Tab-separated table of C-alpha atoms in Angstrom:
chain	number	residue	atom	x	y	z
A	637	UNK	CA	-8.194	17.866	81.935
A	638	UNK	CA	-9.140	21.353	82.987
A	639	UNK	CA	-10.676	23.432	80.205
A	640	UNK	CA	-10.863	27.175	80.270
A	641	UNK	CA	-13.174	28.872	77.807
A	642	UNK	CA	-12.915	32.507	76.893
A	643	UNK	CA	-15.371	34.764	75.092
A	644	UNK	CA	-15.559	36.616	72.841
A	645	UNK	CA	-12.825	35.448	70.515
A	646	UNK	CA	-12.623	38.870	68.859
A	647	UNK	CA	-13.751	42.330	69.891
A	648	UNK	CA	-13.543	45.519	67.863
A	649	UNK	CA	-14.243	48.782	69.675
A	650	UNK	CA	-13.947	52.476	69.061
A	651	UNK	CA	-11.416	54.272	71.189
A	652	UNK	CA	-13.125	55.380	74.373
A	653	UNK	CA	-15.570	52.483	74.501
A	654	UNK	CA	-15.450	49.882	77.229
A	655	UNK	CA	-14.368	46.267	76.718
A	656	UNK	CA	-14.970	43.068	78.651
A	657	UNK	CA	-13.657	39.542	78.189
A	658	UNK	CA	-15.007	36.552	80.090
A	659	UNK	CA	-13.342	33.374	81.222
A	660	UNK	CA	-15.419	30.328	82.174
A	661	UNK	CA	-14.858	26.805	83.394
A	662	UNK	CA	-17.167	23.886	84.129
A	663	UNK	CA	-15.014	23.007	87.132
A	664	UNK	CA	-13.667	25.101	89.976
A	665	UNK	CA	-10.681	27.189	89.039
A	666	UNK	CA	-7.676	27.200	91.354
A	667	UNK	CA	-6.155	30.613	90.763
A	668	UNK	CA	-6.741	32.785	87.730
A	669	UNK	CA	-4.014	34.695	86.001
A	670	UNK	CA	-4.483	37.199	83.206
A	671	UNK	CA	-1.934	37.900	80.477
A	672	UNK	CA	-1.751	40.373	77.603
A	673	UNK	CA	0.000	39.656	74.321
A	674	UNK	CA	0.593	42.572	71.987
A	675	UNK	CA	0.637	41.855	68.225
A	676	UNK	CA	3.980	40.240	67.413
A	677	UNK	CA	4.868	40.021	71.087
A	678	UNK	CA	4.786	37.504	73.888
A	679	UNK	CA	2.356	37.081	76.806
A	680	UNK	CA	2.955	39.451	79.697
A	681	UNK	CA	1.528	38.826	83.148
A	682	UNK	CA	-1.127	41.284	84.307
A	683	UNK	CA	-2.569	39.941	87.548
A	684	UNK	CA	-3.482	36.912	89.655
A	685	UNK	CA	-6.798	36.355	91.412
A	686	UNK	CA	-6.997	33.840	94.240
A	687	UNK	CA	-10.020	34.431	96.436
A	688	UNK	CA	-13.660	33.832	95.637
A	689	UNK	CA	-15.336	37.128	94.664
A	690	UNK	CA	-12.028	38.958	94.478
A	691	UNK	CA	-11.894	42.251	92.575
A	692	UNK	CA	-8.649	43.962	91.647
A	693	UNK	CA	-8.041	47.155	89.718
A	694	UNK	CA	-5.110	48.398	87.701
A	695	UNK	CA	-5.863	51.904	86.430
A	696	UNK	CA	-8.547	51.365	83.758
A	697	UNK	CA	-8.498	47.555	84.109
A	698	UNK	CA	-10.822	45.746	86.538
A	699	UNK	CA	-10.418	42.033	87.190
A	700	UNK	CA	-13.029	39.884	88.909
A	701	UNK	CA	-13.121	36.312	90.176
A	702	UNK	CA	-16.561	34.736	90.480
A	703	UNK	CA	-18.040	33.732	93.811
A	704	UNK	CA	-18.029	30.073	92.795
A	705	UNK	CA	-14.522	30.374	91.289
A	706	UNK	CA	-15.803	29.121	87.962
A	707	UNK	CA	-15.513	32.361	86.027
A	708	UNK	CA	-13.483	35.512	85.783
A	709	UNK	CA	-13.644	38.725	83.814
A	710	UNK	CA	-11.431	41.558	82.671
A	711	UNK	CA	-13.046	44.929	82.027
A	712	UNK	CA	-11.280	47.866	80.415
A	713	UNK	CA	-12.846	51.285	80.814
A	714	UNK	CA	-12.454	53.842	78.023
A	715	UNK	CA	-10.165	51.815	75.777
A	716	UNK	CA	-7.090	53.356	74.223
A	717	UNK	CA	-5.097	52.249	71.185
A	718	UNK	CA	-2.408	50.992	73.553
A	719	UNK	CA	-4.889	48.375	74.812
A	720	UNK	CA	-4.712	46.523	71.490
A	721	UNK	CA	-3.678	42.893	71.863
A	722	UNK	CA	-4.900	39.478	72.909
A	723	UNK	CA	-5.970	38.965	76.497
A	724	UNK	CA	-5.636	35.476	77.944
A	725	UNK	CA	-6.926	34.045	81.166
A	726	UNK	CA	-5.188	31.016	82.618
A	727	UNK	CA	-5.923	28.641	85.465
A	728	UNK	CA	-2.915	28.072	87.708
A	729	UNK	CA	-2.969	24.685	89.385
A	730	UNK	CA	-2.325	24.567	93.108
A	731	UNK	CA	1.218	23.207	92.698
A	732	UNK	CA	2.051	26.574	91.218
A	733	UNK	CA	3.555	25.294	87.994
A	734	UNK	CA	0.965	24.365	85.418
A	735	UNK	CA	-1.063	27.005	83.587
A	736	UNK	CA	-4.035	26.106	81.411
A	737	UNK	CA	-4.741	28.962	79.039
A	738	UNK	CA	-8.015	30.060	77.512
A	739	UNK	CA	-8.189	30.744	73.783
A	740	UNK	CA	-7.805	34.469	74.320
A	741	UNK	CA	-9.802	37.524	73.244
A	742	UNK	CA	-8.250	39.613	70.505
A	743	UNK	CA	-9.018	43.294	71.015
A	744	UNK	CA	-8.696	45.893	68.288
A	745	UNK	CA	-9.281	49.570	69.013
A	746	UNK	CA	-10.176	51.973	66.239
A	747	UNK	CA	-8.857	55.485	66.826
B	1337	UNK	CA	12.582	43.070	78.770
B	1338	UNK	CA	11.386	40.104	80.767
B	1339	UNK	CA	14.709	38.508	81.619
B	1340	UNK	CA	13.973	35.490	79.432
B	1341	UNK	CA	15.834	35.270	76.141
B	1342	UNK	CA	15.297	32.889	73.245
B	1343	UNK	CA	17.413	32.098	70.216
B	1344	UNK	CA	17.010	32.017	67.341
B	1345	UNK	CA	14.086	34.402	66.917
B	1346	UNK	CA	13.235	32.963	63.505
B	1347	UNK	CA	13.998	29.541	62.087
B	1348	UNK	CA	13.191	27.936	58.753
B	1349	UNK	CA	13.984	24.248	58.499
B	1350	UNK	CA	13.298	21.368	56.218
B	1351	UNK	CA	11.582	18.229	57.397
B	1352	UNK	CA	14.842	16.285	57.472
B	1353	UNK	CA	16.828	18.864	59.418
B	1354	UNK	CA	17.875	18.794	63.061
B	1355	UNK	CA	17.889	22.055	64.957
B	1356	UNK	CA	17.696	23.269	68.544
B	1357	UNK	CA	15.923	26.140	70.220
B	1358	UNK	CA	17.579	27.758	73.210
B	1359	UNK	CA	16.070	29.566	76.174
B	1360	UNK	CA	17.867	31.310	79.014
B	1361	UNK	CA	16.380	32.984	82.072
B	1362	UNK	CA	18.153	35.501	84.285
B	1363	UNK	CA	15.477	35.724	86.973
B	1364	UNK	CA	16.610	33.067	89.440
B	1365	UNK	CA	13.529	30.937	88.755
B	1366	UNK	CA	13.444	27.183	89.266
B	1367	UNK	CA	10.808	26.176	86.740
B	1368	UNK	CA	10.931	26.476	82.974
B	1369	UNK	CA	8.378	25.710	80.284
B	1370	UNK	CA	7.990	25.209	76.560
B	1371	UNK	CA	4.732	26.301	74.902
B	1372	UNK	CA	3.532	26.070	71.319
B	1373	UNK	CA	1.366	28.878	69.961
B	1374	UNK	CA	-0.383	28.269	66.659
B	1375	UNK	CA	-2.776	30.593	64.906
B	1376	UNK	CA	-6.281	30.489	66.367
B	1377	UNK	CA	-5.330	28.019	69.098
B	1378	UNK	CA	-4.726	28.565	72.782
B	1379	UNK	CA	-1.221	28.340	74.121
B	1380	UNK	CA	-0.349	24.643	74.348
B	1381	UNK	CA	1.896	23.542	77.180
B	1382	UNK	CA	4.531	21.116	75.904
B	1383	UNK	CA	7.005	20.510	78.708
B	1384	UNK	CA	7.578	21.613	82.285
B	1385	UNK	CA	10.865	21.399	84.140
B	1386	UNK	CA	11.024	22.038	87.858
B	1387	UNK	CA	14.428	22.022	89.570
B	1388	UNK	CA	15.864	20.632	86.326
B	1389	UNK	CA	13.577	17.610	86.443
B	1390	UNK	CA	10.960	17.109	83.778
B	1391	UNK	CA	7.653	17.067	85.584
B	1392	UNK	CA	5.346	17.147	82.618
B	1393	UNK	CA	5.363	15.937	79.058
B	1394	UNK	CA	2.043	16.895	77.568
B	1395	UNK	CA	1.713	14.122	74.957
B	1396	UNK	CA	4.221	15.792	72.708
B	1397	UNK	CA	5.527	13.807	69.697
B	1398	UNK	CA	9.011	12.387	70.125
B	1399	UNK	CA	10.334	14.587	67.323
B	1400	UNK	CA	10.450	17.271	70.041
B	1401	UNK	CA	13.060	16.547	72.696
B	1402	UNK	CA	13.622	18.930	75.624
B	1403	UNK	CA	16.786	19.316	77.644
B	1404	UNK	CA	17.338	21.270	80.848
B	1405	UNK	CA	21.027	21.180	81.836
B	1406	UNK	CA	20.548	23.662	84.695
B	1407	UNK	CA	17.868	25.913	86.125
B	1408	UNK	CA	18.790	28.791	83.827
B	1409	UNK	CA	18.854	27.034	80.481
B	1410	UNK	CA	16.317	25.096	78.483
B	1411	UNK	CA	16.623	23.594	75.032
B	1412	UNK	CA	14.161	22.123	72.585
B	1413	UNK	CA	15.765	19.753	70.099
B	1414	UNK	CA	13.893	19.335	66.857
B	1415	UNK	CA	14.213	16.572	64.281
B	1416	UNK	CA	12.143	15.327	61.348
B	1417	UNK	CA	9.441	17.903	61.945
B	1418	UNK	CA	6.243	18.215	59.954
B	1419	UNK	CA	4.783	21.341	58.318
B	1420	UNK	CA	2.037	21.413	60.961
B	1421	UNK	CA	4.749	21.994	63.566
B	1422	UNK	CA	5.208	25.501	62.191
B	1423	UNK	CA	4.301	27.839	65.046
B	1424	UNK	CA	5.638	30.272	67.601
B	1425	UNK	CA	7.524	28.406	70.330
B	1426	UNK	CA	7.567	30.240	73.606
B	1427	UNK	CA	9.751	29.590	76.604
B	1428	UNK	CA	8.712	30.756	80.075
B	1429	UNK	CA	10.049	30.604	83.610
B	1430	UNK	CA	8.625	30.991	87.092
B	1431	UNK	CA	9.059	30.004	90.696
B	1432	UNK	CA	7.653	26.539	91.272
B	1433	UNK	CA	7.177	25.686	94.921
B	1434	UNK	CA	4.155	26.680	96.914
B	1435	UNK	CA	5.155	29.086	99.645
B	1436	UNK	CA	3.364	27.618	102.662
B	1437	UNK	CA	3.929	30.811	104.606
B	1438	UNK	CA	1.882	32.716	102.071
B	1439	UNK	CA	-0.613	30.763	99.981
B	1440	UNK	CA	-1.332	33.868	97.913
B	1441	UNK	CA	2.187	34.209	96.542
B	1442	UNK	CA	1.970	35.010	92.869
B	1443	UNK	CA	3.578	32.519	90.518
B	1444	UNK	CA	3.462	34.468	87.328
B	1445	UNK	CA	5.262	33.121	84.307
B	1446	UNK	CA	7.724	35.276	82.442
B	1447	UNK	CA	7.787	34.585	78.734
B	1448	UNK	CA	10.584	34.966	76.259
B	1449	UNK	CA	10.051	36.613	72.864
B	1450	UNK	CA	9.590	33.246	71.156
B	1451	UNK	CA	11.055	31.497	68.139
B	1452	UNK	CA	8.976	31.691	64.974
B	1453	UNK	CA	9.475	28.279	63.384
B	1454	UNK	CA	8.600	27.458	59.800
B	1455	UNK	CA	8.907	23.881	58.586
B	1456	UNK	CA	9.090	23.529	54.818
């Protein structure tokens, strides 16, 4: 089945530094969703990307979908301690029901 | 809060016990899901229900038995579990049908807080 790989697995940054996590697949992704899970919490939806080459921004977060729809990235500018958590990408199949999650990138931010 | 509730939040059970996890969504969604989240593993999809019909069973052992009596409620019945079944069990809900009028409709999943299960 569809496999979604995410790197890095862990990232430690100083507050104010930038952070990027990458999501890759050997096959074409349908739609990409990004979720954030705070420590001890549950995944919370951030955004969905649908179109090839799409770029969306949410304040300090920038999401990109590759031109070939085989990769995606999440970039956080000037991290804050509130950004701590695990960021997951997930491929949403065209029926709209099944999500295949990547392994996630766990971000820690040192104040 | 996300509008998806799960009970209990924590559960410790022996391998011979029978217990059930409950999930309820108040969002008017028509699809519900069970996921297993273990340490250092990606979220594993277990079951999908769409319009109260099970549409996916992701090779889950028979000691896990789902039940969806209506579109708002989802149960996971547990019996004779193994220690390796200890994990966080997450329920989620979403809309399920592709909106042909708008192919870019977002079908985000709303997750409940999870049940932390420990099998002793």
